[in-house]
Each structure stands twice: as structure tokens, then as C-alpha cells.
Short mmCIF file of N, CA and C in Angstrom, two decimals:
data_model
loop_
_atom_site.label_atom_id
_atom_site.label_comp_id
_atom_site.label_asym_id
_atom_site.label_seq_id
_atom_site.Cartn_x
_atom_site.Cartn_y
_atom_site.Cartn_z
N UNK A 1 81.71 -72.29 18.22
CA UNK A 1 81.91 -72.28 16.81
C UNK A 1 83.06 -71.37 16.26
N UNK A 2 83.71 -72.19 15.41
CA UNK A 2 85.03 -71.37 14.95
C UNK A 2 85.14 -71.15 13.36
N UNK A 3 85.79 -70.14 13.05
CA UNK A 3 85.84 -70.03 11.80
C UNK A 3 84.61 -69.35 11.01
N UNK A 4 83.48 -69.15 11.64
CA UNK A 4 82.14 -68.94 10.83
C UNK A 4 82.15 -67.27 10.74
N UNK A 5 81.21 -67.08 10.17
CA UNK A 5 80.99 -65.23 10.00
C UNK A 5 79.50 -65.11 10.12
N UNK A 6 78.58 -66.12 10.04
CA UNK A 6 76.93 -65.61 9.96
C UNK A 6 76.37 -66.90 10.76
N UNK A 7 75.36 -66.55 11.79
CA UNK A 7 74.70 -67.41 12.69
C UNK A 7 73.42 -67.20 12.65
N UNK A 8 72.38 -68.20 12.48
CA UNK A 8 71.10 -68.21 12.53
C UNK A 8 70.59 -68.63 13.74
N UNK A 9 70.02 -67.67 14.65
CA UNK A 9 69.42 -67.85 16.02
C UNK A 9 67.71 -68.20 15.81
N UNK A 10 67.29 -69.33 16.38
CA UNK A 10 65.73 -69.44 16.31
C UNK A 10 65.20 -69.52 17.54
N UNK A 11 64.77 -68.51 18.18
CA UNK A 11 64.09 -68.58 19.32
C UNK A 11 62.73 -68.30 19.34
N UNK A 12 62.40 -68.42 18.24
CA UNK A 12 60.84 -68.72 17.85
C UNK A 12 60.60 -70.12 18.42
N UNK A 13 61.40 -71.02 18.51
CA UNK A 13 60.95 -72.33 18.71
C UNK A 13 60.69 -72.34 20.46
N UNK A 14 61.11 -71.46 21.17
CA UNK A 14 60.89 -71.42 22.68
C UNK A 14 59.83 -70.35 22.99
N UNK A 15 59.38 -69.87 21.69
CA UNK A 15 58.24 -68.48 22.13
C UNK A 15 58.52 -67.43 22.02
N UNK A 16 59.81 -67.25 21.57
CA UNK A 16 60.44 -65.91 21.74
C UNK A 16 59.49 -64.91 20.48
N UNK A 17 58.98 -63.69 20.94
CA UNK A 17 58.50 -62.81 20.20
C UNK A 17 59.11 -61.71 19.48
N UNK A 18 60.26 -61.31 20.43
CA UNK A 18 61.07 -60.34 19.72
C UNK A 18 62.47 -60.33 20.68
N UNK A 19 63.60 -60.28 20.04
CA UNK A 19 64.75 -59.90 20.99
C UNK A 19 65.89 -59.55 19.90
N UNK A 20 66.97 -59.08 20.68
CA UNK A 20 68.01 -58.61 19.66
C UNK A 20 69.43 -59.46 20.10
N UNK A 21 69.63 -60.37 19.01
CA UNK A 21 70.65 -61.43 19.06
C UNK A 21 72.01 -60.60 19.29
N UNK A 22 72.98 -61.04 19.99
CA UNK A 22 74.31 -60.52 20.09
C UNK A 22 75.22 -61.23 19.24
N UNK A 23 76.07 -60.45 18.46
CA UNK A 23 77.12 -61.01 17.59
C UNK A 23 78.52 -61.45 18.70
N UNK A 24 78.88 -62.75 18.64
CA UNK A 24 79.95 -63.26 19.17
C UNK A 24 81.03 -63.49 18.08
N UNK A 25 82.25 -62.87 18.53
CA UNK A 25 83.48 -62.84 17.56
C UNK A 25 83.78 -64.56 17.41
N UNK A 26 84.07 -64.94 16.45
CA UNK A 26 84.66 -64.29 15.20
C UNK A 26 83.30 -63.88 14.11
N UNK A 27 82.18 -64.32 14.68
CA UNK A 27 80.85 -64.13 13.77
C UNK A 27 80.72 -62.41 13.39
N UNK A 28 80.37 -62.29 12.12
CA UNK A 28 79.94 -60.94 11.83
C UNK A 28 78.70 -60.28 11.66
N UNK A 29 77.53 -61.48 11.77
CA UNK A 29 76.20 -61.16 11.85
C UNK A 29 75.67 -62.51 12.08
N UNK A 30 74.35 -61.85 13.00
CA UNK A 30 73.45 -63.04 13.54
C UNK A 30 72.06 -62.52 13.22
N UNK A 31 71.18 -63.50 12.54
CA UNK A 31 70.04 -63.25 12.19
C UNK A 31 69.07 -64.03 13.28
N UNK A 32 68.15 -63.13 14.03
CA UNK A 32 67.38 -63.69 15.19
C UNK A 32 65.91 -64.05 14.33
N UNK A 33 65.46 -65.34 14.33
CA UNK A 33 64.11 -65.44 13.85
C UNK A 33 63.18 -65.85 15.17
N UNK A 34 62.02 -65.38 15.10
CA UNK A 34 61.20 -65.31 16.33
C UNK A 34 59.68 -66.16 15.81
N UNK A 35 59.06 -66.30 16.86
CA UNK A 35 57.99 -67.09 16.70
C UNK A 35 57.04 -66.55 15.62
N UNK A 36 55.89 -67.25 15.03
CA UNK A 36 54.95 -67.09 13.99
C UNK A 36 53.73 -66.99 14.91
N UNK A 37 53.33 -65.80 15.03
CA UNK A 37 51.91 -65.40 15.89
C UNK A 37 51.08 -64.65 14.98
N UNK A 38 49.76 -64.98 15.13
CA UNK A 38 48.80 -64.12 14.27
C UNK A 38 48.66 -62.80 15.04
N UNK A 39 48.55 -61.85 14.07
CA UNK A 39 48.67 -60.26 14.57
C UNK A 39 47.71 -59.46 13.71
N UNK A 40 47.09 -58.66 14.38
CA UNK A 40 46.17 -57.76 13.68
C UNK A 40 46.96 -56.88 12.82
N UNK A 41 46.30 -56.85 11.39
CA UNK A 41 47.02 -55.96 10.29
C UNK A 41 45.84 -55.59 9.60
N UNK A 42 46.03 -54.33 9.02
CA UNK A 42 45.17 -53.76 8.15
C UNK A 42 45.10 -54.08 6.65
N UNK A 43 44.14 -54.70 6.14
CA UNK A 43 44.10 -55.11 4.52
C UNK A 43 43.10 -54.26 4.15
N UNK A 44 43.26 -53.32 3.30
CA UNK A 44 42.10 -52.84 2.62
C UNK A 44 41.46 -51.66 3.60
N UNK A 45 40.52 -51.89 4.16
CA UNK A 45 39.85 -50.84 5.00
C UNK A 45 39.38 -52.04 6.17
N UNK A 46 39.98 -53.13 6.27
CA UNK A 46 39.49 -53.76 7.44
C UNK A 46 40.97 -54.39 8.23
N UNK A 47 40.51 -54.78 9.40
CA UNK A 47 41.54 -55.34 10.51
C UNK A 47 41.38 -56.96 10.24
N UNK A 48 42.32 -57.52 9.93
CA UNK A 48 42.34 -59.02 9.94
C UNK A 48 43.50 -59.36 10.54
N UNK A 49 43.29 -60.77 10.92
CA UNK A 49 44.69 -61.48 11.70
C UNK A 49 45.42 -62.31 10.65
N UNK A 50 46.56 -62.03 10.71
CA UNK A 50 47.70 -62.50 9.66
C UNK A 50 48.78 -63.05 10.66
N UNK A 51 49.20 -64.24 10.02
CA UNK A 51 50.44 -64.53 10.76
C UNK A 51 51.72 -63.84 10.42
N UNK A 52 52.53 -63.54 11.64
CA UNK A 52 53.60 -62.69 11.56
C UNK A 52 54.73 -63.29 12.20
N UNK A 53 55.91 -62.72 11.77
CA UNK A 53 57.41 -63.18 12.15
C UNK A 53 58.26 -61.99 12.63
N UNK A 54 58.57 -61.73 13.43
CA UNK A 54 59.60 -60.59 13.60
C UNK A 54 61.06 -61.31 13.62
N UNK A 55 61.98 -60.57 12.42
CA UNK A 55 63.43 -61.08 12.46
C UNK A 55 64.12 -59.84 12.73
N UNK A 56 65.23 -59.97 13.43
CA UNK A 56 66.38 -59.21 13.89
C UNK A 56 67.63 -59.65 13.29
N UNK A 57 68.17 -58.61 12.73
CA UNK A 57 69.72 -58.62 12.10
C UNK A 57 70.64 -57.99 12.75
N UNK A 58 71.71 -58.59 13.37
CA UNK A 58 72.63 -57.56 14.41
C UNK A 58 74.00 -57.87 13.58
N UNK A 59 74.68 -56.94 13.23
CA UNK A 59 75.94 -57.01 12.49
C UNK A 59 76.81 -55.99 13.25
N UNK A 60 78.43 -56.46 12.54
CA UNK A 60 79.20 -55.58 12.92
C UNK A 60 79.53 -54.40 12.03
N UNK A 61 79.18 -53.45 12.29
CA UNK A 61 79.42 -52.18 11.50
C UNK A 61 80.67 -51.83 10.82
N UNK A 62 81.68 -52.24 11.49
CA UNK A 62 83.06 -52.23 10.67
C UNK A 62 83.36 -53.18 9.71
N UNK A 63 82.43 -54.26 9.58
CA UNK A 63 82.42 -55.21 8.53
C UNK A 63 81.23 -55.20 7.46
N UNK A 64 80.55 -54.49 7.95
CA UNK A 64 79.16 -54.56 6.91
C UNK A 64 78.24 -53.32 6.97
N UNK A 65 78.17 -52.52 5.74
CA UNK A 65 77.41 -51.31 5.72
C UNK A 65 76.20 -51.40 6.02
N UNK A 66 75.50 -50.49 6.69
CA UNK A 66 73.98 -50.68 7.15
C UNK A 66 72.97 -50.88 5.88
N UNK A 67 73.30 -50.33 4.61
CA UNK A 67 72.49 -50.46 3.42
C UNK A 67 72.46 -51.82 3.04
N UNK A 68 73.85 -52.39 3.02
CA UNK A 68 73.78 -54.25 2.63
C UNK A 68 73.13 -55.05 3.51
N UNK A 69 73.08 -54.57 5.00
CA UNK A 69 72.36 -55.26 5.77
C UNK A 69 71.03 -55.25 5.82
N UNK A 70 70.41 -54.27 5.50
CA UNK A 70 69.05 -54.00 5.20
C UNK A 70 68.31 -54.51 4.16
N UNK A 71 69.50 -54.47 2.90
CA UNK A 71 68.85 -55.04 1.78
C UNK A 71 68.93 -56.42 1.73
N UNK A 72 69.67 -57.23 2.70
CA UNK A 72 69.85 -58.60 2.75
C UNK A 72 68.62 -59.02 3.66
N UNK A 73 68.31 -58.35 4.84
CA UNK A 73 67.01 -58.60 5.42
C UNK A 73 65.78 -58.45 4.65
N UNK A 74 65.92 -57.43 3.62
CA UNK A 74 64.75 -57.41 2.78
C UNK A 74 64.53 -58.72 1.83
N UNK A 75 65.64 -58.93 1.59
CA UNK A 75 65.68 -60.38 0.77
C UNK A 75 65.13 -61.44 1.39
N UNK A 76 65.71 -61.70 2.71
CA UNK A 76 64.92 -62.82 3.67
C UNK A 76 63.77 -62.57 3.76
N UNK A 77 62.98 -61.32 3.95
CA UNK A 77 61.79 -61.18 3.98
C UNK A 77 60.55 -61.54 2.93
N UNK A 78 61.39 -61.18 1.74
CA UNK A 78 60.67 -61.31 0.34
C UNK A 78 60.45 -63.02 0.32
N UNK A 79 61.81 -63.89 0.65
CA UNK A 79 61.66 -65.20 0.68
C UNK A 79 60.74 -65.99 1.45
N UNK A 80 60.77 -65.59 2.88
CA UNK A 80 59.88 -66.02 3.70
C UNK A 80 58.32 -65.78 3.54
N UNK A 81 58.00 -64.59 2.73
CA UNK A 81 56.67 -64.29 2.50
C UNK A 81 56.45 -65.17 1.08
N UNK A 82 57.04 -65.56 0.41
CA UNK A 82 56.95 -66.21 -0.79
C UNK A 82 57.89 -67.24 -1.16
N UNK A 83 58.02 -68.17 -0.49
CA UNK A 83 58.89 -69.24 -0.83
C UNK A 83 59.31 -69.71 -2.17
N UNK A 84 58.14 -69.51 -3.00
CA UNK A 84 58.56 -70.25 -4.45
C UNK A 84 59.59 -69.40 -5.27
N UNK A 85 59.72 -68.10 -4.64
CA UNK A 85 60.80 -67.22 -5.36
C UNK A 85 62.10 -67.94 -5.01
N UNK A 86 62.38 -68.43 -3.78
CA UNK A 86 63.64 -69.13 -3.37
C UNK A 86 63.81 -70.51 -4.34
N UNK A 87 62.70 -71.29 -4.26
CA UNK A 87 62.76 -72.53 -5.18
C UNK A 87 63.12 -72.15 -6.45
N UNK A 88 62.62 -71.27 -7.07
CA UNK A 88 62.80 -70.99 -8.43
C UNK A 88 63.77 -69.89 -8.76
N UNK A 89 64.58 -69.46 -7.56
CA UNK A 89 65.64 -68.57 -7.97
C UNK A 89 65.16 -67.20 -8.46
N UNK A 90 64.25 -66.65 -8.11
CA UNK A 90 63.73 -65.11 -8.48
C UNK A 90 64.23 -64.30 -7.61
#
């Protein structure tokens, strides 16, 4: 890949549950998306199974501030949890 600055890595299709992608120059950021699995979570006072996916964002701190990276990751999280937000541009 040449001239790019952002990569998405989908290790989830191979069953990856968690990992840290490595930034390869000239990329500045890579988003690792992992498999969706049912996991135990607490909702109210009950433990229930919910589908969950881990995301990992690796970025070059020389080019991107940590706060901006976290805000971007939060935006991705909200979009994955509620895809209509993306479709409606909310």
C-alpha cells in the first residue's frame, strides 16, 4: 500500500479475539477489528450474554494526539452499536 494513512485490519474473520495491530509506514493509524462473541455482561442486576467485539486502535503519537484517537474510537463504537446513526448522519 502506498500513499495511505489509515488501515483497517479485520482479524475477526480468522477468529481473533484480541490483538494489537502494528502501524506500518507510511500509515499513521490502524484499526483492528476482532471477532464478535457472546460474553457475559451485567445489565441491571443480572448477568446476561451479549455479542461483543473488541476494537484496537494503534496510532503514531507524533501525528495524532491521544485525545483525538480516543474520540475517534468512541465514534466508531457508537456507530457499531447503533448503525442507524451512521445511515442518518447523527
